[in-house]
PDB file of C-alpha atoms and ligand atoms in Angstrom:
ATOM      1  CA  MET J   1      13.765 -17.064   5.219  1.00 74.00           C
ATOM      2  CA  ILE J   2      12.606 -13.203   6.163  1.00 77.00           C
ATOM      3  CA  HIS J   3      14.853 -10.887   5.595  1.00 79.00           C
ATOM      4  CA  ARG J   4      16.051  -9.098   8.563  1.00 74.00           C
ATOM      5  CA  ARG J   5      15.750  -5.543   7.203  1.00 80.00           C
ATOM      6  CA  LEU J   6      13.229  -6.087   4.572  1.00 87.00           C
ATOM      7  CA  GLY J   7      10.732  -7.662   7.109  1.00 86.00           C
ATOM      8  CA  TRP J   8       9.644  -9.950   4.619  1.00 90.00           C
ATOM      9  CA  PRO J   9      11.259 -13.089   2.485  1.00 92.00           C
ATOM     10  CA  LEU J  10      12.593 -11.658  -0.650  1.00 94.00           C
ATOM     11  CA  PRO J  11      10.653 -13.331  -3.524  1.00 95.00           C
ATOM     12  CA  ARG J  12      13.002 -15.000  -6.369  1.00 95.00           C
ATOM     13  CA  VAL J  13      10.487 -13.068  -9.103  1.00 96.00           C
ATOM     14  CA  PHE J  14       8.955  -9.697  -9.372  1.00 97.00           C
ATOM     15  CA  ALA J  15       5.967  -9.152 -12.108  1.00 98.00           C
ATOM     16  CA  HIS J  16       7.824  -6.562 -13.770  1.00 98.00           C
ATOM     17  CA  ARG J  17       5.538  -3.484 -14.328  1.00 98.00           C
ATOM     18  CA  GLY J  18       2.501  -5.146 -12.693  1.00 98.00           C
ATOM     19  CA  GLY J  19       1.761  -7.958 -14.782  1.00 96.00           C
ATOM     20  CA  GLY J  20       4.602  -8.276 -17.099  1.00 93.00           C
ATOM     21  CA  ALA J  21       3.889  -8.778 -20.384  1.00 95.00           C
ATOM     22  CA  LEU J  22       0.296 -10.423 -19.900  1.00 97.00           C
ATOM     23  CA  ALA J  23      -1.508  -7.193 -19.335  1.00 98.00           C
ATOM     24  CA  PRO J  24      -1.442  -3.268 -19.963  1.00 98.00           C
ATOM     25  CA  GLU J  25       1.689  -2.265 -17.867  1.00 98.00           C
ATOM     26  CA  ASN J  26       1.659  -0.881 -14.538  1.00 98.00           C
ATOM     27  CA  THR J  27      -2.645  -1.794 -14.276  1.00 98.00           C
ATOM     28  CA  LEU J  28      -4.721  -3.316 -11.538  1.00 98.00           C
ATOM     29  CA  ALA J  29      -5.316  -5.676 -14.319  1.00 98.00           C
ATOM     30  CA  GLY J  30      -1.899  -6.549 -14.230  1.00 98.00           C
ATOM     31  CA  LEU J  31      -1.555  -6.902 -10.662  1.00 98.00           C
ATOM     32  CA  ARG J  32      -4.785  -9.250 -10.915  1.00 98.00           C
ATOM     33  CA  ILE J  33      -2.903 -11.564 -13.514  1.00 97.00           C
ATOM     34  CA  ALA J  34       0.023 -11.624 -11.229  1.00 97.00           C
ATOM     35  CA  ALA J  35      -1.637 -12.758  -8.198  1.00 97.00           C
ATOM     36  CA  ARG J  36      -3.693 -15.113 -10.266  1.00 96.00           C
ATOM     37  CA  LEU J  37      -0.485 -16.746 -11.558  1.00 95.00           C
ATOM     38  CA  GLY J  38       0.869 -17.395  -8.089  1.00 94.00           C
ATOM     39  CA  LEU J  39       3.513 -14.402  -8.382  1.00 95.00           C
ATOM     40  CA  ARG J  40       4.355 -13.173  -5.108  1.00 95.00           C
ATOM     41  CA  ALA J  41       5.493  -9.727  -5.852  1.00 97.00           C
ATOM     42  CA  VAL J  42       5.072  -7.144  -8.298  1.00 98.00           C
ATOM     43  CA  GLU J  43       7.289  -4.169  -9.333  1.00 98.00           C
ATOM     44  CA  PHE J  44       5.598  -1.117 -10.580  1.00 98.00           C
ATOM     45  CA  ASP J  45       6.471   2.769 -11.677  1.00 98.00           C
ATOM     46  CA  VAL J  46       5.043   5.632  -9.877  1.00 99.00           C
ATOM     47  CA  MET J  47       4.929   9.308 -10.969  1.00 98.00           C
ATOM     48  CA  LEU J  48       3.352  12.481 -10.171  1.00 98.00           C
ATOM     49  CA  SER J  49       0.538  14.306 -11.772  1.00 98.00           C
ATOM     50  CA  ALA J  50       0.570  18.103 -12.269  1.00 98.00           C
ATOM     51  CA  ASP J  51      -1.422  18.037  -8.710  1.00 98.00           C
ATOM     52  CA  GLY J  52       1.386  16.038  -7.144  1.00 98.00           C
ATOM     53  CA  SER J  53      -0.463  13.065  -6.641  1.00 98.00           C
ATOM     54  CA  PRO J  54       1.245   9.442  -7.759  1.00 98.00           C
ATOM     55  CA  TRP J  55       0.015   7.643 -10.274  1.00 99.00           C
ATOM     56  CA  LEU J  56       1.093   4.404 -11.838  1.00 98.00           C
ATOM     57  CA  ILE J  57       2.804   4.991 -15.342  1.00 98.00           C
ATOM     58  CA  HIS J  58       6.272   4.458 -16.729  1.00 98.00           C
ATOM     59  CA  ASP J  59       6.699   6.923 -19.400  1.00 98.00           C
ATOM     60  CA  GLU J  60       6.742  10.987 -18.701  1.00 98.00           C
ATOM     61  CA  ALA J  61       4.603  11.401 -21.952  1.00 98.00           C
ATOM     62  CA  LEU J  62       1.008   9.461 -22.151  1.00 98.00           C
ATOM     63  CA  GLU J  63       0.838   8.417 -25.462  1.00 98.00           C
ATOM     64  CA  ARG J  64       2.137   4.877 -25.552  1.00 98.00           C
ATOM     65  CA  THR J  65       0.336   3.501 -22.796  1.00 98.00           C
ATOM     66  CA  SER J  66      -2.799   5.438 -22.701  1.00 98.00           C
ATOM     67  CA  ASN J  67      -5.203   7.236 -24.896  1.00 98.00           C
ATOM     68  CA  GLY J  68      -3.866  10.629 -23.266  1.00 98.00           C
ATOM     69  CA  VAL J  69      -1.873  13.194 -24.621  1.00 98.00           C
ATOM     70  CA  GLY J  70       1.150  15.049 -23.075  1.00 98.00           C
ATOM     71  CA  ARG J  71       2.901  15.038 -20.072  1.00 98.00           C
ATOM     72  CA  VAL J  72       1.716  13.246 -17.013  1.00 98.00           C
ATOM     73  CA  CYS J  73       3.474  15.691 -14.867  1.00 98.00           C
ATOM     74  CA  ALA J  74       1.498  18.453 -16.617  1.00 98.00           C
ATOM     75  CA  THR J  75      -1.828  16.511 -16.268  1.00 98.00           C
ATOM     76  CA  THR J  76      -4.308  17.036 -13.394  1.00 98.00           C
ATOM     77  CA  ASP J  77      -5.718  13.879 -11.515  1.00 98.00           C
ATOM     78  CA  GLY J  78      -9.355  14.633 -12.864  1.00 98.00           C
ATOM     79  CA  ASP J  79      -7.752  14.143 -16.592  1.00 98.00           C
ATOM     80  CA  LEU J  80      -5.799  11.195 -15.464  1.00 98.00           C
ATOM     81  CA  ARG J  81      -8.844   9.591 -14.095  1.00 98.00           C
ATOM     82  CA  VAL J  82     -10.694   9.402 -17.388  1.00 98.00           C
ATOM     83  CA  LEU J  83      -7.965   7.781 -19.361  1.00 98.00           C
ATOM     84  CA  ASP J  84      -7.821   4.202 -20.838  1.00 98.00           C
ATOM     85  CA  ALA J  85      -4.763   2.663 -20.042  1.00 98.00           C
ATOM     86  CA  GLY J  86      -5.905  -0.578 -21.556  1.00 98.00           C
ATOM     87  CA  ALA J  87      -6.703  -0.788 -25.207  1.00 97.00           C
ATOM     88  CA  ARG J  88      -3.548   0.295 -26.395  1.00 96.00           C
ATOM     89  CA  ARG J  89      -2.127  -2.837 -25.198  1.00 96.00           C
ATOM     90  CA  HIS J  90      -5.242  -5.053 -26.430  1.00 96.00           C
ATOM     91  CA  PRO J  91      -8.651  -4.306 -27.086  1.00 97.00           C
ATOM     92  CA  ALA J  92      -9.653  -6.867 -24.292  1.00 97.00           C
ATOM     93  CA  PHE J  93      -8.394  -4.417 -21.782  1.00 97.00           C
ATOM     94  CA  ALA J  94     -10.473  -1.408 -23.101  1.00 98.00           C
ATOM     95  CA  GLY J  95     -11.802   1.043 -20.373  1.00 98.00           C
ATOM     96  CA  GLU J  96      -8.804  -0.217 -17.812  1.00 98.00           C
ATOM     97  CA  PRO J  97      -7.718   2.792 -15.574  1.00 98.00           C
ATOM     98  CA  LEU J  98      -4.499   4.401 -14.895  1.00 98.00           C
ATOM     99  CA  PRO J  99      -4.352   3.527 -11.336  1.00 98.00           C
ATOM    100  CA  THR J 100      -3.287   5.658  -8.193  1.00 98.00           C
ATOM    101  CA  LEU J 101      -0.695   4.418  -6.006  1.00 98.00           C
ATOM    102  CA  ALA J 102      -3.332   4.286  -3.539  1.00 98.00           C
ATOM    103  CA  ALA J 103      -5.455   1.981  -5.686  1.00 98.00           C
ATOM    104  CA  ALA J 104      -2.431  -0.364  -6.434  1.00 98.00           C
ATOM    105  CA  ALA J 105      -1.507  -0.550  -2.471  1.00 98.00           C
ATOM    106  CA  ARG J 106      -5.144  -1.288  -1.485  1.00 98.00           C
ATOM    107  CA  LEU J 107      -4.903  -4.052  -4.251  1.00 98.00           C
ATOM    108  CA  CYS J 108      -1.530  -5.535  -3.398  1.00 98.00           C
ATOM    109  CA  GLN J 109      -2.834  -5.891   0.213  1.00 98.00           C
ATOM    110  CA  GLN J 110      -5.952  -7.649  -0.740  1.00 98.00           C
ATOM    111  CA  LEU J 111      -4.420  -9.628  -2.833  1.00 98.00           C
ATOM    112  CA  GLY J 112      -1.371 -10.658  -0.648  1.00 97.00           C
ATOM    113  CA  LEU J 113       1.151  -9.352  -3.066  1.00 98.00           C
ATOM    114  CA  ARG J 114       4.391  -7.577  -1.841  1.00 97.00           C
ATOM    115  CA  ALA J 115       5.710  -4.690  -3.831  1.00 98.00           C
ATOM    116  CA  ASN J 116       8.682  -2.897  -5.212  1.00 98.00           C
ATOM    117  CA  VAL J 117       7.451   0.639  -5.927  1.00 98.00           C
ATOM    118  CA  GLU J 118       9.905   2.150  -8.276  1.00 99.00           C
ATOM    119  CA  ILE J 119       9.774   6.158  -8.052  1.00 99.00           C
ATOM    120  CA  LYS J 120      10.208   7.366 -11.517  1.00 98.00           C
ATOM    121  CA  PRO J 121      10.059  10.916 -11.264  1.00 98.00           C
ATOM    122  CA  ALA J 122       9.670  13.285 -14.366  1.00 98.00           C
ATOM    123  CA  ALA J 123      12.956  15.307 -15.103  1.00 97.00           C
ATOM    124  CA  GLY J 124      13.102  18.272 -12.431  1.00 97.00           C
ATOM    125  CA  PHE J 125      10.572  16.550 -10.145  1.00 98.00           C
ATOM    126  CA  GLU J 126      13.212  13.882  -8.470  1.00 98.00           C
ATOM    127  CA  ARG J 127      13.067  15.259  -4.707  1.00 98.00           C
ATOM    128  CA  LEU J 128       9.300  16.048  -4.634  1.00 98.00           C
ATOM    129  CA  THR J 129       8.443  12.702  -6.205  1.00 98.00           C
ATOM    130  CA  GLY J 130      10.517  10.704  -3.615  1.00 98.00           C
ATOM    131  CA  ASP J 131       9.122  12.850  -0.590  1.00 98.00           C
ATOM    132  CA  VAL J 132       5.475  12.294  -1.929  1.00 98.00           C
ATOM    133  CA  VAL J 133       5.770   8.601  -2.737  1.00 98.00           C
ATOM    134  CA  ALA J 134       7.526   7.910   0.360  1.00 98.00           C
ATOM    135  CA  ARG J 135       5.052   9.640   2.403  1.00 98.00           C
ATOM    136  CA  GLU J 136       2.134   8.026   0.522  1.00 98.00           C
ATOM    137  CA  VAL J 137       3.693   4.337   0.817  1.00 98.00           C
ATOM    138  CA  ARG J 138       4.136   4.883   4.722  1.00 98.00           C
ATOM    139  CA  GLN J 139       0.659   5.932   5.111  1.00 98.00           C
ATOM    140  CA  LEU J 140      -1.172   3.301   2.478  1.00 98.00           C
ATOM    141  CA  TRP J 141       1.126   0.226   3.811  1.00 98.00           C
ATOM    142  CA  ALA J 142       0.512   1.131   7.741  1.00 97.00           C
ATOM    143  CA  GLY J 143       0.530  -2.190   9.413  1.00 94.00           C
ATOM    144  CA  ALA J 144       1.282  -4.407   6.498  1.00 96.00           C
ATOM    145  CA  ASP J 145       4.609  -5.334   4.882  1.00 95.00           C
ATOM    146  CA  LEU J 146       6.034  -2.370   3.388  1.00 97.00           C
ATOM    147  CA  PRO J 147       7.104  -2.446  -0.170  1.00 98.00           C
ATOM    148  CA  LEU J 148      10.687  -2.055  -1.223  1.00 98.00           C
ATOM    149  CA  VAL J 149      11.144   1.462  -2.697  1.00 98.00           C
ATOM    150  CA  SER J 150      13.579   1.950  -5.584  1.00 98.00           C
ATOM    151  CA  SER J 151      14.360   4.553  -7.861  1.00 98.00           C
ATOM    152  CA  PHE J 152      17.500   5.313 -10.828  1.00 98.00           C
ATOM    153  CA  SER J 153      17.430   8.754  -8.999  1.00 98.00           C
ATOM    154  CA  GLU J 154      19.185   9.087  -6.101  1.00 98.00           C
ATOM    155  CA  SER J 155      17.973  12.381  -5.313  1.00 98.00           C
ATOM    156  CA  ALA J 156      14.406  11.141  -5.422  1.00 98.00           C
ATOM    157  CA  LEU J 157      15.681   8.304  -2.964  1.00 98.00           C
ATOM    158  CA  ALA J 158      17.630  10.882  -0.504  1.00 98.00           C
ATOM    159  CA  ALA J 159      14.417  12.689  -0.152  1.00 98.00           C
ATOM    160  CA  ALA J 160      12.023   9.193   0.373  1.00 98.00           C
ATOM    161  CA  ARG J 161      14.724   8.406   3.119  1.00 98.00           C
ATOM    162  CA  ALA J 162      14.131  11.878   4.606  1.00 98.00           C
ATOM    163  CA  ALA J 163      10.515  11.839   4.632  1.00 98.00           C
ATOM    164  CA  ALA J 164      10.041   7.978   5.819  1.00 98.00           C
ATOM    165  CA  PRO J 165      13.192   6.750   7.245  1.00 97.00           C
ATOM    166  CA  GLU J 166      11.915   3.205   7.766  1.00 96.00           C
ATOM    167  CA  LEU J 167      11.256   2.429   4.199  1.00 97.00           C
ATOM    168  CA  PRO J 168      13.631  -0.105   2.518  1.00 97.00           C
ATOM    169  CA  LEU J 169      15.541   1.274  -0.245  1.00 98.00           C
ATOM    170  CA  GLY J 170      16.558  -0.047  -3.259  1.00 98.00           C
ATOM    171  CA  CYS J 171      19.680   1.570  -5.411  1.00 98.00           C
ATOM    172  CA  LEU J 172      18.871   1.022  -9.258  1.00 98.00           C
ATOM    173  CA  TYR J 173      21.311   1.604 -11.867  1.00 98.00           C
ATOM    174  CA  GLU J 174      21.107   0.150 -15.628  1.00 98.00           C
ATOM    175  CA  CYS J 175      24.920  -0.247 -14.879  1.00 98.00           C
ATOM    176  CA  PRO J 176      26.119   0.078 -11.351  1.00 98.00           C
ATOM    177  CA  PRO J 177      28.921   2.790 -11.064  1.00 98.00           C
ATOM    178  CA  ALA J 178      32.151   1.793  -9.568  1.00 97.00           C
ATOM    179  CA  ASP J 179      31.546   3.102  -6.188  1.00 98.00           C
ATOM    180  CA  TRP J 180      28.180   1.814  -5.879  1.00 98.00           C
ATOM    181  CA  LEU J 181      28.958   0.138  -2.627  1.00 98.00           C
ATOM    182  CA  ALA J 182      29.442   3.676  -1.372  1.00 98.00           C
ATOM    183  CA  ARG J 183      26.574   5.011  -2.781  1.00 98.00           C
ATOM    184  CA  VAL J 184      24.201   2.128  -1.415  1.00 98.00           C
ATOM    185  CA  GLY J 185      25.554   2.724   2.119  1.00 97.00           C
ATOM    186  CA  ALA J 186      25.017   6.648   1.892  1.00 97.00           C
ATOM    187  CA  LEU J 187      21.447   6.133   1.386  1.00 97.00           C
ATOM    188  CA  GLY J 188      20.882   3.429   3.655  1.00 96.00           C
ATOM    189  CA  ALA J 189      19.734   1.219   0.815  1.00 97.00           C
ATOM    190  CA  LEU J 190      19.192  -2.457   1.262  1.00 97.00           C
ATOM    191  CA  THR J 191      19.108  -3.981  -2.059  1.00 97.00           C
ATOM    192  CA  LEU J 192      20.987  -3.310  -5.347  1.00 98.00           C
ATOM    193  CA  HIS J 193      19.022  -3.586  -8.730  1.00 98.00           C
ATOM    194  CA  CYS J 194      20.642  -3.327 -12.136  1.00 98.00           C
ATOM    195  CA  ALA J 195      20.389  -4.609 -15.601  1.00 98.00           C
ATOM    196  CA  VAL J 196      20.871  -8.118 -16.376  1.00 98.00           C
ATOM    197  CA  SER J 197      23.495  -7.159 -18.850  1.00 98.00           C
ATOM    198  CA  SER J 198      25.479  -5.788 -16.125  1.00 98.00           C
ATOM    199  CA  VAL J 199      25.754  -8.673 -13.603  1.00 98.00           C
ATOM    200  CA  ASP J 200      29.309 -10.188 -13.758  1.00 97.00           C
ATOM    201  CA  ASP J 201      31.369 -11.698 -11.106  1.00 97.00           C
ATOM    202  CA  ASP J 202      32.947  -8.899  -9.578  1.00 97.00           C
ATOM    203  CA  LEU J 203      29.727  -7.155  -8.999  1.00 98.00           C
ATOM    204  CA  LEU J 204      28.204 -10.537  -7.353  1.00 98.00           C
ATOM    205  CA  ARG J 205      31.353 -11.113  -5.038  1.00 98.00           C
ATOM    206  CA  THR J 206      31.111  -7.619  -3.720  1.00 98.00           C
ATOM    207  CA  ALA J 207      27.333  -7.628  -3.362  1.00 97.00           C
ATOM    208  CA  HIS J 208      27.648 -10.952  -2.006  1.00 96.00           C
ATOM    209  CA  ALA J 209      30.726 -10.049   0.743  1.00 97.00           C
ATOM    210  CA  ALA J 210      28.333  -7.118   1.799  1.00 96.00           C
ATOM    211  CA  ALA J 211      25.251  -8.920   2.436  1.00 95.00           C
ATOM    212  CA  ILE J 212      23.341  -6.915  -0.215  1.00 96.00           C
ATOM    213  CA  PRO J 213      20.776  -8.580  -2.161  1.00 97.00           C
ATOM    214  CA  LEU J 214      21.371  -8.455  -5.967  1.00 98.00           C
ATOM    215  CA  LEU J 215      18.081  -7.915  -7.933  1.00 98.00           C
ATOM    216  CA  CYS J 216      18.115  -7.655 -11.994  1.00 98.00           C
ATOM    217  CA  TYR J 217      15.746  -6.698 -14.604  1.00 98.00           C
ATOM    218  CA  THR J 218      14.554  -7.849 -17.263  1.00 98.00           C
ATOM    219  CA  VAL J 219      14.651 -11.707 -17.273  1.00 98.00           C
ATOM    220  CA  ASN J 220      12.433 -13.756 -19.672  1.00 97.00           C
ATOM    221  CA  ASP J 221      14.140 -16.928 -20.145  1.00 96.00           C
ATOM    222  CA  PRO J 222      13.750 -19.377 -17.485  1.00 95.00           C
ATOM    223  CA  LEU J 223      16.942 -20.998 -17.919  1.00 95.00           C
ATOM    224  CA  ALA J 224      18.630 -17.668 -18.010  1.00 96.00           C
ATOM    225  CA  ALA J 225      16.912 -17.180 -14.459  1.00 96.00           C
ATOM    226  CA  ILE J 226      17.879 -20.086 -12.887  1.00 95.00           C
ATOM    227  CA  ALA J 227      21.583 -19.729 -14.045  1.00 96.00           C
ATOM    228  CA  LEU J 228      21.528 -16.107 -12.230  1.00 97.00           C
ATOM    229  CA  PHE J 229      20.136 -17.759  -9.118  1.00 96.00           C
ATOM    230  CA  GLN J 230      22.842 -20.346  -9.121  1.00 96.00           C
ATOM    231  CA  ARG J 231      25.537 -17.251  -9.541  1.00 97.00           C
ATOM    232  CA  GLY J 232      24.102 -15.418  -6.582  1.00 96.00           C
ATOM    233  CA  VAL J 233      21.393 -13.077  -8.198  1.00 97.00           C
ATOM    234  CA  ALA J 234      18.799 -12.857  -5.426  1.00 96.00           C
ATOM    235  CA  ALA J 235      15.652 -12.172  -7.606  1.00 97.00           C
ATOM    236  CA  VAL J 236      14.726 -10.985 -11.233  1.00 97.00           C
ATOM    237  CA  PHE J 237      12.193  -8.765 -12.532  1.00 98.00           C
ATOM    238  CA  SER J 238      10.152 -10.575 -15.664  1.00 98.00           C
ATOM    239  CA  ASP J 239       7.674  -9.986 -18.018  1.00 97.00           C
ATOM    240  CA  ARG J 240       7.130 -13.514 -18.819  1.00 96.00           C
ATOM    241  CA  ILE J 241       5.433 -14.479 -15.530  1.00 94.00           C
ATOM    242  CA  ASP J 242       3.437 -17.094 -17.482  1.00 92.00           C
ATOM    243  CA  CYS J 243       6.660 -19.488 -17.409  1.00 91.00           C
ATOM    244  CA  LEU J 244       8.994 -17.915 -14.696  1.00 88.00           C
ATOM    245  CA  GLY J 245       7.011 -17.882 -11.822  1.00 78.00           C
ATOM    246  CA  GLU J 246       8.882 -19.465  -8.399  1.00 81.00           C
ATOM    247  CA  ALA J 247       6.580 -22.546  -9.130  1.00 78.00           C
ATOM    248  CA  ASP J 248       7.491 -22.857 -12.960  1.00 79.00           C
ATOM    249  CA  LEU J 249      11.113 -22.537 -11.804  1.00 80.00           C
ATOM    250  CA  GLY J 250      10.783 -25.294  -9.564  1.00 79.00           C
ATOM    251  CA  LEU J 251      11.774 -23.420  -6.747  1.00 76.00           C
ATOM    252  CA  ARG J 252      10.695 -23.432  -3.253  1.00 63.00           C
ATOM    253  CA  PRO J 253       9.189 -20.177  -1.891  1.00 54.00           C
ATOM    254  CA  ALA J 254      11.280 -18.471   0.215  1.00 48.00           C
ATOM    255  CA  GLY J 255       8.836 -18.176   2.955  1.00 42.00           C
TER     256      GLY J 255
HETATM  257  O1  LIG F 301      12.748  -1.873 -11.577  1.00 88.21           O
HETATM  258  C1  LIG F 301      13.366  -2.500 -12.402  1.00 88.21           C
HETATM  259  C2  LIG F 301      12.977  -2.158 -13.910  1.00 88.21           C
HETATM  260  O2  LIG F 301      11.767  -1.537 -13.772  1.00 88.21           O
HETATM  261  C3  LIG F 301      13.528  -0.909 -14.339  1.00 88.21           C
HETATM  262  O3  LIG F 301      13.368  -0.287 -15.435  1.00 88.21           O
HETATM  263  O4  LIG F 301      12.323   0.985 -17.275  1.00 88.21           O
HETATM  264  O5  LIG F 301      11.340  -1.188 -16.537  1.00 88.21           O
HETATM  265  O6  LIG F 301      10.997   0.857 -15.398  1.00 88.21           O
HETATM  266  P1  LIG F 301      11.761   0.196 -16.214  1.00 88.21           P
HETATM  267 MG1  LIG F 302      10.129   0.016 -13.303  1.00 88.21          MG
END
């Protein structure tokens, strides 16, 4: 069923960091694998370069996932463009570039993937990142289903809301604070995202009563996913998209 405010049916499973564990994280290779395996939605992380451009990457530092050195926010677009974001994961992915948000947006639309864009600001760049990512998302997905935009940073979400009020927002917490419902309301957010370890009956009851879909990360066990759905969790982020797609779980697509 199409979610009234989201504008598209919320899928049960989002490939985490692009292609989950099957590809280098936050790469176009990951998006292609997710689509190939029948996933209908992907989540990825977006951070700004020194030039203020949005790129797909999780860490503030380049070292873990690429052959670069130093901080993303201190590296120019020109220097990011030549990095290898695949070889650290496996030599078979050598030469895989670090994608821009624009490249990821194009590919998601080509492949028919819905997206959850997680704004991942470097410390001190929360508002700027929220503002830039929201403006780019509006432009890159013009005429298509808008992605769900989430962040651990409420400042980034507030800036995104101000820059592009039409974007569907998700509040993301490792563990939702006691006043999460008021915070979701203040930001005009649509969804609540949290760590699976924070899901409890009280949270589920409150979210259900407020008609706020609860999405949780990271769920890699199919039986755990099914149990969460039975308890009322709307969707999960998973690294194991090889065994946890909606078809693998015997779920009817939401639409
Ligand atoms: O958005 C859900 C999840 O991706 C949050 O954690 O650290 O994998 O970005 P992280
Ligand atoms: Mg993420």
